Amino acid sequence: MPVEQLVDMEDLRITPKDLPIRTEVLKEGQTFFISLVNGSVPVGNLGGLGLYYRDTRYLSSFEFYIERTKPVLLSSSTRESHFVQEEFTNEEMVLESGESLPIQSLHVRLLRVLKRDLLQRCRLINFNPYPVTAIFRMVMGADYRDIFEIRGTQRKRRGEYLPPQLSPSAITFGYRGLDGVERRTQIEFDPAPQSLRIEEGLGVAEYRIFLPPQKKIYLNLRVSPFYGREYEQARSRTNLDVAFSEAALAQARSYRAWRRSCTSISCDHEIFNRMFDQNITDLYSLRAEYDGLGSIVEAGVPWFAAPFGRDAMITSWETLMVNPDLARQSLRFLAQFQGQRDDPLREEKPGKILHELRFGEMAACGEVLGTPYYGSADSTLWFIIVLGETYRWTRDLELVRELEGPLHKALAWCRYYGDLDGDGYVEYKREGPIGLDNQGWKDSWDAVVTPEGYLPSPPIALVEVQAYLYLAMQRASELLGALGRFEEAERWWQDSQKLKQQFLRDFWLDNLGYMAFALDGNKRQISTTVSNPGHCLFTGVLPDYHAERVARRLFEPDMYSGWGIRTMSKREKAYNPMSYHNGSVWPHDNAIIARGLRRYGHLELMEKLANGLWEAAFSFTYFRLPELFCGFTRRFLGGPVHYPTACDPQAWAVGSNILLLQSMLGLEVNGEGIHIQTPLLPRGVNELHLRDLQVGKAKVDLEFGQSRGKIYCNVLRREGPVRVTIEA
């Protein structure tokens, strides 16, 4: 039967603008799977749905039918970022045999688990009082498109599709890329379908199933992506029913072990419990192990499921309260790719920390940069900061000694390569013919703009990058002191103080009472009002008076939406609440600002910011804050407006909740112990517990509660040498 008779051809094409907001996402290691909420990946979809491995889509179509009709979705839910359960029933229909099938008389349950491979168990039950024979069909395809091609990059040439291979119980698709690598997708069925064929490049599996009343019938399936010689080296395949159970149990055990290694967060508010629990499991799913390189927390699904220097470091810093091993692993991973030479094309410099590392065909062929690409003005600064913060939390001097070489190289980059014109600031300017024009965290092409709406001339010195530089110098001084290099430590401390004085002189806008966005290539202030100056607060680079002016400005109505602080003021010409960086709300941006508000004692503003973001999270699926959302003003009815292509889950958005909670609790770790000052609780929470909080070699259980309008903290348990100071 031709494919066009299996499905409605008008439904075959799906584009990003057609995608419903909600999808189901599974991720494990370097593999992730995105489907519509009904479990399907429509044939010919252009919206990024499918199964991905190493920056390539290995399964681009996955649809299933009862006879010629799609089943009706009843419910769908994902557990622990690797397991999904979906429930379906049937429409009223006439079967191919001529029998009538009443509506809602069949039940279909799809269970899917991701453990490198995608495994599926389908259970069918006939609730009619008589037996039914129905045809169950699956349609599958693999287009092997690179993630950059799916995002919109045009390609002049593509590789060669290999002839599909058929056996009684499996289909194998294949593709030989322009990089010479063969990629294959093996789809196995158990039991074998009555018909397995290729039609118009798609695989069609067809079961004619006899369904006695009330009896459970199971169909199993496995989709395995193979890169290069992995296909030849694949071990013999076990029974698929056993394989599904083994994968589900193994994943459940690994997630339990991960939870046990993390600080436990619990409270008397069920939604907060579910939100923080989701954060913990998302962090685990976003980690990826790379053979011979170790593991790193990846940036986000789908577009940034790869190692990113800035993202990994910020996420690691945000989540030190939960598990400092994320930082240890990510620091070690990035140190292996630290820049060694001067390569203008990839913007590599000695000592520089990578921006992005890719493993797909287009990166291998040089069509995009990423093997690795170094176009980031602040990833090196964050590397130094996070190494310093991790030492404060863990007192792991062995880690510092291990990374002493990379630390010195990173500091040399700050002094000799990051400062393009010798004025003491870190600037950026794209060197190669391709790459990022903007190289701060707002790295879209139009993110740095003047009040008149023009793009400034480079090199650009961003305001927050100089604040990071100040903190990096301070943390470097502490680290060098711990290593016994006292003269170097003193020099970096003195340099940080010089930068602090110079920074205020060059970036403060007297007429606006705010900080400049950046200095352009002529050292002119770019006075566009944006959220970036808020990042200065957590670093401590500003005097109290100026910090208060910045803090108050961020909460004026043109900047604060009611859900969070916008990336750009509504008064600016370039403002667009639906843009990526010029008016949207980014949770990690807000969490960093909240951390700074706590540092300067603006507790009322911090509380307002944190509660607004958490109330926004309640409106998103699984109470998970996405990468960003639109910057429209909060209204009495309705929740925040979704951004259509936001990554979800996205690492530093996941980490935002942890950092917000740490800021609210007033929890600081400075190497000498834990210091808690003026704790606050989320709105609606009266009691909260942190268990197994790791500081150095010690663990602590803390209880926060409210009594007579005041919030208190008690130490419930302490194991190991740690001092806890609580200040009302």
XYZ file of C-alpha atoms in Angstrom:
728
model
C 0.000 0.000 0.000
C 1.530 3.393 -0.957
C 2.474 5.627 1.958
C 0.028 8.307 0.847
C -2.801 5.849 1.534
C -1.508 5.255 5.054
C -1.662 8.896 6.067
C -3.212 12.124 4.921
C -0.603 13.721 2.639
C -1.744 17.200 3.696
C -0.502 16.375 7.196
C 2.965 15.248 6.102
C 4.760 18.591 6.278
C 5.312 20.222 9.626
C 7.367 23.379 10.120
C 8.561 25.189 13.268
C 5.655 27.632 13.097
C 3.214 24.710 13.017
C 4.640 22.959 16.055
C 2.435 22.910 19.136
C 4.253 24.287 22.124
C 4.256 21.051 24.073
C 6.511 18.169 23.116
C 7.919 15.232 25.046
C 11.704 15.165 25.433
C 13.866 12.231 26.464
C 17.635 12.595 26.859
C 20.418 10.271 27.909
C 24.088 10.901 27.222
C 24.644 11.972 23.629
C 21.188 10.756 22.525
C 17.893 12.608 22.726
C 14.409 12.051 21.332
C 11.735 14.695 20.774
C 8.186 13.807 19.763
C 4.860 15.552 19.737
C 2.898 15.097 22.914
C 0.994 12.272 21.165
C 4.238 10.363 20.758
C 4.554 10.815 17.021
C 7.251 12.282 14.798
C 5.304 13.303 11.666
C 6.632 12.241 8.289
C 8.616 15.048 6.668
C 8.674 17.205 9.803
C 10.880 20.287 9.604
C 10.476 21.298 13.226
C 13.327 19.452 14.864
C 11.430 16.396 16.072
C 13.165 13.016 15.996
C 15.942 10.896 17.479
C 19.379 12.547 17.573
C 22.857 11.246 18.197
C 26.128 13.163 17.835
C 24.465 16.223 16.236
C 22.611 14.170 13.601
C 18.958 13.144 13.300
C 18.832 9.362 13.033
C 15.042 9.029 13.092
C 13.010 11.734 11.366
C 9.638 9.951 11.145
C 7.817 7.744 13.618
C 4.042 7.404 13.262
C 1.616 4.677 14.237
C -1.951 3.870 13.217
C -4.849 1.639 14.102
C -5.989 0.666 10.629
C -5.624 4.014 8.757
C -6.443 6.201 11.766
C -4.174 7.792 14.309
C -5.050 6.736 17.856
C -6.582 9.305 20.195
C -4.263 10.577 22.926
C -5.574 10.246 26.477
C -2.524 11.296 28.482
C 1.238 11.655 28.301
C 3.882 12.096 30.993
C 7.654 11.920 31.252
C 9.487 10.612 34.307
C 13.095 11.413 35.148
C 13.856 12.761 31.666
C 14.389 9.265 30.189
C 11.009 7.477 30.441
C 7.661 8.409 28.898
C 4.224 6.798 29.245
C 1.450 7.600 26.776
C -2.121 6.337 26.774
C -4.329 6.093 23.660
C -7.686 4.800 22.504
C -9.456 4.475 19.161
C -11.924 6.494 17.166
C -15.112 4.828 15.945
C -14.164 3.062 12.730
C -14.887 0.265 10.316
C -12.078 -2.272 10.281
C -10.563 -3.643 7.095
C -12.479 -6.865 7.804
C -15.746 -4.915 7.624
C -16.437 -5.074 11.351
C -17.436 -1.933 13.253
C -15.150 -0.920 16.094
C -16.894 1.168 18.754
C -15.212 4.323 19.976
C -12.922 3.965 23.002
C -13.034 0.185 23.040
C -9.310 -0.422 22.473
C -6.580 0.792 24.789
C -2.980 1.346 23.691
C -0.197 2.091 26.159
C 3.195 3.174 24.852
C 6.154 3.027 27.209
C 9.446 4.431 25.980
C 12.823 4.430 27.654
C 16.023 6.011 26.360
C 19.335 4.383 27.217
C 21.485 5.269 24.229
C 18.913 3.305 22.172
C 15.227 4.177 22.112
C 13.198 1.205 23.348
C 9.424 0.997 23.143
C 6.902 -1.405 24.647
C 3.364 -1.199 23.246
C 0.509 -2.861 25.119
C -2.873 -3.342 23.450
C -6.120 -4.388 25.186
C -9.513 -5.015 23.597
C -12.344 -3.999 25.957
C -15.088 -5.222 23.650
C -16.922 -8.366 24.843
C -15.897 -10.092 21.603
C -12.570 -10.625 19.807
C -11.320 -8.065 17.294
C -8.758 -8.380 14.525
C -7.134 -5.024 13.766
C -4.196 -3.797 11.717
C -1.527 -1.874 13.623
C 0.903 0.068 11.402
C 4.109 1.978 12.052
C 5.800 4.311 9.564
C 9.454 5.287 10.117
C 12.176 7.144 8.292
C 15.676 8.556 8.744
C 16.927 11.696 6.962
C 20.349 12.072 8.707
C 20.158 15.840 8.687
C 22.736 17.709 10.699
C 21.359 19.746 13.628
C 22.605 22.950 11.946
C 20.723 22.086 8.761
C 17.547 21.561 10.774
C 18.118 24.948 12.419
C 18.132 26.565 8.978
C 21.689 26.472 7.575
C 21.543 25.770 3.837
C 23.790 23.075 2.397
C 25.042 22.970 -1.202
C 25.687 19.253 -1.091
C 24.712 16.295 1.046
C 26.071 12.788 1.343
C 24.734 9.521 -0.058
C 21.767 7.578 1.278
C 22.548 3.876 1.496
C 19.969 1.284 0.385
C 17.789 0.233 3.344
C 18.382 -3.301 4.577
C 15.446 -5.548 5.438
C 15.190 -8.723 7.487
C 12.031 -10.397 8.816
C 12.292 -8.414 12.078
C 14.449 -5.336 11.350
C 14.989 -2.368 9.045
C 18.373 -0.640 8.799
C 18.647 2.787 7.181
C 22.049 4.197 6.278
C 23.839 7.328 5.108
C 27.422 8.052 4.092
C 28.218 11.666 4.897
C 30.531 14.054 3.136
C 32.858 13.470 6.076
C 33.231 9.839 4.994
C 31.416 8.519 8.092
C 28.631 5.969 7.691
C 25.677 6.507 9.999
C 23.035 3.823 10.413
C 19.674 3.476 12.137
C 18.615 -0.046 13.047
C 14.944 -0.570 13.919
C 14.140 -3.972 15.419
C 10.686 -5.481 16.062
C 9.629 -8.211 18.487
C 7.535 -10.084 17.532
C 8.286 -9.758 13.845
C 5.512 -7.974 11.933
C 3.515 -9.810 9.280
C 4.737 -7.261 6.732
C 7.911 -5.198 6.757
C 8.686 -3.150 3.664
C 10.116 0.059 2.227
C 7.771 2.484 0.484
C 8.966 5.826 -0.867
C 12.032 5.678 1.345
C 10.021 5.005 4.514
C 9.865 1.813 6.514
C 6.387 0.390 7.030
C 5.758 -2.311 9.638
C 2.336 -3.911 9.668
C 0.801 -6.214 12.268
C -2.522 -8.011 11.829
C -3.368 -8.612 15.472
C -6.034 -10.884 16.921
C -7.226 -9.271 20.152
C -9.299 -11.491 22.469
C -11.384 -9.618 25.060
C -9.424 -8.263 28.016
C -6.149 -9.930 26.997
C -2.896 -7.953 26.909
C -0.889 -8.092 23.679
C 2.662 -6.688 23.587
C 4.731 -5.312 20.712
C 8.359 -4.325 21.302
C 10.636 -2.092 19.274
C 14.177 -0.728 19.488
C 15.792 2.093 17.509
C 19.609 2.096 17.633
C 21.771 4.887 16.157
C 25.264 3.900 15.011
C 28.149 6.192 14.123
C 30.961 4.814 11.981
C 32.303 1.472 13.158
C 29.796 1.274 16.013
C 27.500 -0.627 13.649
C 30.101 -3.290 12.933
C 31.043 -3.530 16.596
C 27.466 -3.821 17.886
C 27.018 -6.805 20.180
C 24.431 -9.505 19.595
C 20.989 -8.168 20.371
C 19.013 -9.536 23.300
C 15.298 -10.231 23.406
C 13.589 -6.846 23.093
C 11.159 -7.420 25.939
C 14.114 -8.256 28.197
C 16.127 -5.359 26.754
C 13.331 -2.893 27.599
C 13.078 -4.119 31.182
C 16.848 -4.097 31.644
C 17.159 -0.562 30.272
C 14.288 0.742 32.413
C 15.721 -0.854 35.566
C 19.247 0.323 34.820
C 18.064 3.881 34.280
C 15.970 3.814 37.444
C 19.016 2.637 39.419
C 21.288 5.272 37.899
C 18.827 8.062 38.675
C 18.461 6.810 42.260
C 22.226 6.836 42.631
C 22.363 10.367 41.219
C 19.714 11.565 43.659
C 21.646 10.034 46.567
C 24.758 11.942 45.489
C 22.877 15.269 45.472
C 21.575 17.577 48.154
C 17.940 16.695 48.809
C 15.486 19.618 48.688
C 12.039 19.103 50.194
C 9.329 21.348 51.562
C 5.661 21.456 52.505
C 4.568 22.697 49.054
C 3.973 19.901 46.547
C 4.530 21.960 43.403
C 7.898 23.204 44.665
C 8.850 19.629 45.516
C 8.010 18.495 42.007
C 9.823 21.461 40.480
C 13.053 20.900 42.406
C 12.828 17.162 41.792
C 12.552 17.857 38.061
C 15.605 20.114 38.276
C 17.668 17.319 39.840
C 16.699 14.764 37.192
C 17.151 17.261 34.352
C 20.695 17.963 35.488
C 21.483 14.260 35.306
C 19.937 13.870 31.856
C 21.863 16.873 30.507
C 25.194 15.309 31.443
C 26.961 13.467 28.636
C 29.917 11.128 28.733
C 32.387 11.343 25.852
C 34.754 8.417 25.340
C 38.212 9.257 26.587
C 37.221 12.815 27.510
C 35.025 12.455 30.575
C 31.650 14.091 31.107
C 30.235 17.589 30.905
C 26.816 19.125 31.393
C 25.490 19.994 27.928
C 23.696 23.243 27.196
C 20.176 22.250 26.144
C 17.784 20.254 23.979
C 17.468 20.316 21.027
C 19.723 22.976 19.517
C 22.530 23.019 22.056
C 22.854 19.388 23.153
C 26.633 19.665 23.012
C 29.509 20.926 25.167
C 29.448 24.727 25.576
C 32.060 26.386 27.766
C 30.017 29.291 29.090
C 26.855 27.230 29.640
C 28.650 24.396 31.415
C 30.449 26.796 33.743
C 27.411 28.893 34.639
C 25.309 25.777 35.235
C 28.065 24.258 37.383
C 28.247 27.442 39.461
C 24.467 27.650 39.838
C 24.255 24.073 41.110
C 27.197 23.830 43.535
C 24.632 23.622 46.335
C 23.218 20.449 44.761
C 26.304 18.615 43.540
C 29.812 20.050 43.061
C 30.802 17.024 40.950
C 29.133 18.695 37.963
C 31.676 21.489 38.260
C 34.623 19.137 38.767
C 33.749 17.088 35.696
C 32.988 20.060 33.477
C 36.189 21.877 34.478
C 38.293 18.823 33.652
C 36.522 18.350 30.330
C 37.028 21.942 29.218
C 40.676 21.980 30.302
C 41.395 19.288 27.702
C 40.292 21.630 24.909
C 41.950 24.779 26.194
C 43.357 26.822 23.313
C 46.931 26.041 22.282
C 47.639 28.259 19.271
C 46.507 31.345 17.382
C 43.862 30.218 14.862
C 41.788 33.169 13.552
C 39.261 30.920 11.769
C 38.214 29.147 14.954
C 39.122 32.192 17.092
C 41.415 30.012 19.160
C 44.053 31.645 21.339
C 46.451 30.094 23.862
C 44.663 29.604 27.170
C 41.179 30.328 25.823
C 38.255 28.106 26.858
C 36.077 26.819 24.046
C 32.700 28.219 23.159
C 31.253 25.136 21.462
C 32.237 21.593 20.489
C 30.357 19.694 17.780
C 30.516 16.152 16.386
C 28.267 16.297 13.319
C 28.916 16.048 9.606
C 28.792 19.789 8.938
C 31.350 20.535 11.657
C 33.626 17.760 10.386
C 33.395 19.182 6.837
C 34.086 22.751 7.962
C 30.636 23.994 6.933
C 30.166 25.260 10.495
C 32.710 25.946 13.213
C 32.791 23.719 16.231
C 35.721 21.311 16.316
C 35.966 23.222 18.639
C 35.053 26.885 18.156
C 36.371 29.479 20.626
C 34.253 32.580 19.896
C 33.345 33.476 23.467
C 34.552 36.515 25.379
C 33.667 35.156 28.802
C 33.975 31.354 28.887
C 37.607 31.671 30.029
C 36.593 34.071 32.809
C 33.864 31.712 33.946
C 36.377 28.842 33.990
C 38.486 30.769 36.518
C 35.451 31.847 38.552
C 34.010 28.340 38.748
C 37.334 26.787 39.701
C 37.529 29.334 42.519
C 33.927 28.813 43.625
C 34.306 25.031 43.494
C 37.356 25.274 45.755
C 35.365 27.415 48.174
C 32.683 24.714 48.369
C 34.855 21.612 48.355
C 38.315 22.648 49.639
C 39.522 20.222 46.972
C 43.125 21.363 46.713
C 43.993 18.342 44.567
C 41.586 19.612 41.908
C 43.247 23.038 42.027
C 46.700 21.463 41.692
C 45.459 19.317 38.817
C 44.142 22.397 37.015
C 46.946 24.760 38.003
C 48.370 24.706 34.461
C 45.024 25.521 32.809
C 44.475 28.246 35.439
C 47.763 29.971 34.571
C 47.005 29.678 30.848
C 43.551 31.158 31.364
C 45.007 34.071 33.307
C 47.575 34.631 30.569
C 44.732 34.795 28.053
C 43.033 37.481 30.184
C 46.165 39.592 30.195
C 47.610 39.107 26.719
C 44.892 37.920 24.340
C 41.504 38.834 25.798
C 42.521 42.496 26.078
C 42.676 43.416 22.382
C 43.878 47.015 22.792
C 45.753 47.061 26.088
C 43.217 49.123 28.075
C 42.677 46.503 30.790
C 39.310 45.280 29.500
C 38.380 42.048 27.744
C 36.941 42.746 24.308
C 35.817 40.668 21.347
C 35.884 41.025 17.593
C 35.125 38.270 15.132
C 38.337 37.274 13.384
C 37.262 34.768 10.739
C 34.852 34.927 7.790
C 32.258 32.971 9.745
C 31.538 32.792 13.438
C 29.693 34.830 16.017
C 29.517 38.604 15.636
C 28.560 38.932 19.305
C 30.477 36.833 21.799
C 28.937 37.536 25.186
C 26.039 35.492 26.552
C 23.716 37.522 24.304
C 25.318 36.181 21.154
C 22.631 36.635 18.486
C 23.653 38.914 15.611
C 21.484 41.865 16.735
C 21.881 41.498 20.508
C 24.319 44.390 20.951
C 22.688 47.508 19.581
C 22.852 51.272 20.170
C 19.865 53.325 21.384
C 19.475 54.519 17.789
C 19.099 50.933 16.615
C 22.527 50.562 14.977
C 25.063 47.791 15.391
C 28.211 49.235 16.991
C 31.674 48.797 15.550
C 33.963 46.280 17.291
C 35.907 45.470 19.326
C 33.186 45.422 21.978
C 33.831 45.520 25.729
C 30.639 44.273 27.406
C 29.774 45.563 30.863
C 29.173 42.141 32.443
C 32.364 40.704 30.956
C 34.435 43.285 32.850
C 32.588 42.399 36.044
C 33.390 38.725 35.420
C 37.011 39.717 34.841
C 37.074 41.451 38.229
C 35.692 38.386 39.999
C 37.994 36.052 38.035
C 40.984 38.075 39.265
C 39.782 37.825 42.847
C 39.141 34.085 42.658
C 42.508 33.588 40.950
C 44.167 35.426 43.816
C 42.534 33.040 46.304
C 43.519 29.980 44.281
C 47.115 31.103 43.867
C 47.293 31.793 47.576
C 46.054 28.265 48.277
C 48.832 26.983 46.019
C 51.428 28.998 47.943
C 52.072 31.473 45.117
C 51.630 34.512 47.289
C 53.334 37.132 45.108
C 51.216 36.200 42.090
C 48.132 36.165 44.297
C 48.861 39.693 45.490
C 49.436 40.968 41.941
C 46.086 39.663 40.739
C 44.359 41.123 43.786
C 45.885 44.530 43.116
C 44.928 44.279 39.438
C 41.331 43.576 40.453
C 41.273 46.759 42.532
C 42.644 48.832 39.648
C 40.015 47.381 37.336
C 37.289 48.206 39.865
C 38.178 51.901 39.851
C 38.661 52.077 36.097
C 35.436 50.181 35.418
C 33.182 52.602 37.285
C 34.831 55.585 35.597
C 34.369 54.236 32.075
C 30.999 52.484 32.312
C 28.887 54.606 34.663
C 26.259 56.794 32.965
C 25.709 59.836 35.180
C 22.753 61.071 33.157
C 20.916 57.749 33.471
C 22.155 56.583 36.857
C 22.937 53.220 35.288
C 25.739 51.282 33.650
C 26.534 51.364 29.927
C 25.760 48.201 27.964
C 29.288 48.199 26.507
C 32.110 50.251 25.060
C 32.351 50.175 21.272
C 35.493 50.052 19.146
C 36.067 53.781 19.698
C 35.588 53.432 23.478
C 32.250 55.224 23.323
C 29.606 54.181 25.815
C 26.650 52.240 24.383
C 23.862 53.500 26.605
C 21.124 51.029 25.604
C 19.244 49.973 28.735
C 19.591 46.213 29.106
C 19.792 43.625 31.874
C 23.550 43.020 31.534
C 24.575 45.526 34.252
C 22.604 43.389 36.708
C 25.362 40.771 36.435
C 27.791 43.226 38.011
C 26.012 42.845 41.329
C 27.005 39.294 42.225
C 30.668 40.052 41.494
C 30.866 42.907 44.011
C 32.550 45.231 41.534
C 30.209 48.165 42.265
C 30.202 50.495 45.289
C 27.004 50.293 47.352
C 25.510 53.523 45.999
C 25.925 52.515 42.366
C 24.763 48.951 43.069
C 21.536 50.301 44.565
C 20.907 52.504 41.514
C 21.391 49.502 39.221
C 19.140 47.297 41.357
C 16.299 49.839 41.472
C 16.527 50.509 37.738
C 16.040 46.841 36.917
C 12.639 46.857 38.607
C 11.147 49.844 36.839
C 8.144 48.861 34.681
C 10.018 49.057 31.384
C 12.474 46.406 32.623
C 10.488 44.206 35.019
C 7.631 42.332 33.310
C 6.006 40.929 36.450
C 7.439 37.491 35.672
C 11.066 38.557 35.472
C 13.531 41.185 34.285
C 13.591 41.720 30.535
C 16.815 41.574 28.585
C 16.074 45.042 27.172
C 13.975 48.028 28.211
C 10.595 48.543 26.565
C 11.693 52.095 25.805
C 14.464 51.048 23.418
C 13.987 51.131 19.640
C 15.266 47.562 19.300
C 12.863 46.214 21.943
C 10.810 43.200 20.933
C 9.348 40.969 23.670
C 9.347 38.031 21.226
C 12.998 38.400 20.229
C 15.762 36.129 21.441
C 17.790 38.720 23.362
C 16.112 42.121 22.931
C 13.177 42.050 25.319
C 12.626 38.443 26.357
C 13.075 37.072 29.894
C 15.895 34.605 30.563
C 15.691 32.698 33.876
C 19.469 32.359 34.271
C 19.914 36.102 33.661
C 17.416 36.755 36.446
C 18.945 34.193 38.809
C 22.366 35.810 38.442
C 20.793 39.193 39.179
C 19.008 37.729 42.221
C 22.346 36.466 43.512
C 23.686 39.997 43.270
C 20.649 41.455 45.023
C 21.338 39.131 47.935
C 24.996 40.197 48.017
C 24.059 43.882 48.337
C 21.236 43.246 50.801
C 18.293 44.138 48.525
C 16.211 41.312 49.947
C 12.812 42.712 49.078
C 13.737 43.003 45.407
C 15.350 39.570 45.414
C 12.239 38.021 46.945
C 10.035 39.726 44.357
C 12.225 38.479 41.524
C 12.466 34.889 42.759
C 8.744 34.533 43.440
C 7.837 35.987 40.054
C 10.051 33.463 38.282
C 8.717 30.559 40.323
C 5.147 31.599 39.561
C 6.127 31.641 35.891
C 7.554 28.123 36.244
C 4.197 26.879 37.506
C 2.756 27.667 34.055
C 5.267 25.535 32.134
C 5.147 21.787 31.573
C 6.652 19.821 34.471
C 7.112 23.202 36.271
C 10.351 23.521 34.305
C 11.656 26.977 33.427
C 12.632 27.018 29.738
C 15.677 28.700 28.224
C 13.653 31.910 27.840
C 10.106 33.195 27.484
C 8.589 36.299 25.954
C 8.823 39.613 27.762
C 5.168 40.669 27.647
C 3.846 42.394 30.757
C 2.165 40.116 33.289
C -1.610 40.347 33.303
C -4.200 39.263 35.827
C -5.241 36.259 33.747
C -2.923 33.873 31.961
C 0.688 32.888 32.371
C 3.924 33.894 30.678
C 4.009 33.788 26.875
C 6.098 30.924 25.527
C 9.054 31.483 23.219
C 8.453 29.084 20.314
C 11.930 27.569 19.884
C 13.312 27.749 23.420
C 15.449 24.822 24.549
C 13.651 22.747 27.149
C 15.307 21.415 29.221
C 18.170 23.900 29.097
C 21.015 23.618 31.564
C 21.431 27.096 33.002
C 17.646 27.550 33.143
C 17.457 24.316 35.163
C 20.239 25.597 37.412
C 18.430 28.910 37.891
C 15.997 27.409 40.389
C 18.845 26.084 42.512
C 20.655 29.428 42.520
C 17.420 31.300 43.285
C 16.787 29.049 46.272
C 20.352 29.446 47.539
C 19.971 33.224 47.279
C 16.642 33.188 49.098
C 18.054 31.051 51.910
C 20.991 33.417 52.297
C 23.382 30.477 52.106
C 27.061 31.209 51.497
C 30.091 28.910 51.559
C 33.478 30.591 51.756
C 35.914 27.842 52.635
C 35.638 28.379 56.372
C 32.152 26.913 56.542
C 28.503 27.684 55.888
C 27.132 31.122 56.638
C 23.359 31.750 56.556
C 22.125 35.307 56.809
C 18.499 36.467 56.947
C 16.925 33.431 55.246
C 13.737 33.815 53.241
C 11.355 31.150 51.924
C 9.467 30.928 48.636
C 5.926 32.256 48.737
C 3.608 29.509 50.005
C 6.393 27.500 51.675
C 6.432 27.303 55.460
C 9.031 24.616 55.976
C 11.996 23.523 53.860
C 14.780 20.982 54.368
C 18.201 20.603 52.796
C 19.659 17.160 53.453
C 23.181 15.956 52.693
C 24.417 19.419 51.748
C 28.064 18.824 50.786
C 30.678 21.314 51.991
C 34.278 20.171 51.911
C 34.342 16.646 53.293
C 31.333 17.288 55.499
C 27.590 16.896 55.076
C 24.913 18.953 56.788
C 21.123 18.763 57.140
C 19.417 22.138 57.506
C 15.828 22.995 58.412
C 14.209 26.322 57.509
C 10.805 27.272 58.865
C 8.475 30.093 59.793
C 7.257 30.896 63.268
C 5.299 33.985 64.284
C 6.204 35.747 61.058
C 9.917 35.100 61.368
C 12.047 32.616 59.451
C 14.521 30.446 61.335
C 17.197 27.906 60.463
C 18.261 24.870 62.494
C 21.135 22.446 61.993
C 19.602 18.963 62.198
C 22.686 16.898 61.421
C 26.363 17.506 60.833
C 28.892 14.919 59.635
C 32.505 15.945 59.306
C 34.412 19.154 60.003
C 32.270 22.143 59.088
C 31.205 25.283 60.907
C 27.662 26.610 60.417
C 26.964 30.254 61.268
C 23.365 31.479 61.296
C 22.690 35.203 61.423
C 19.186 36.596 61.700
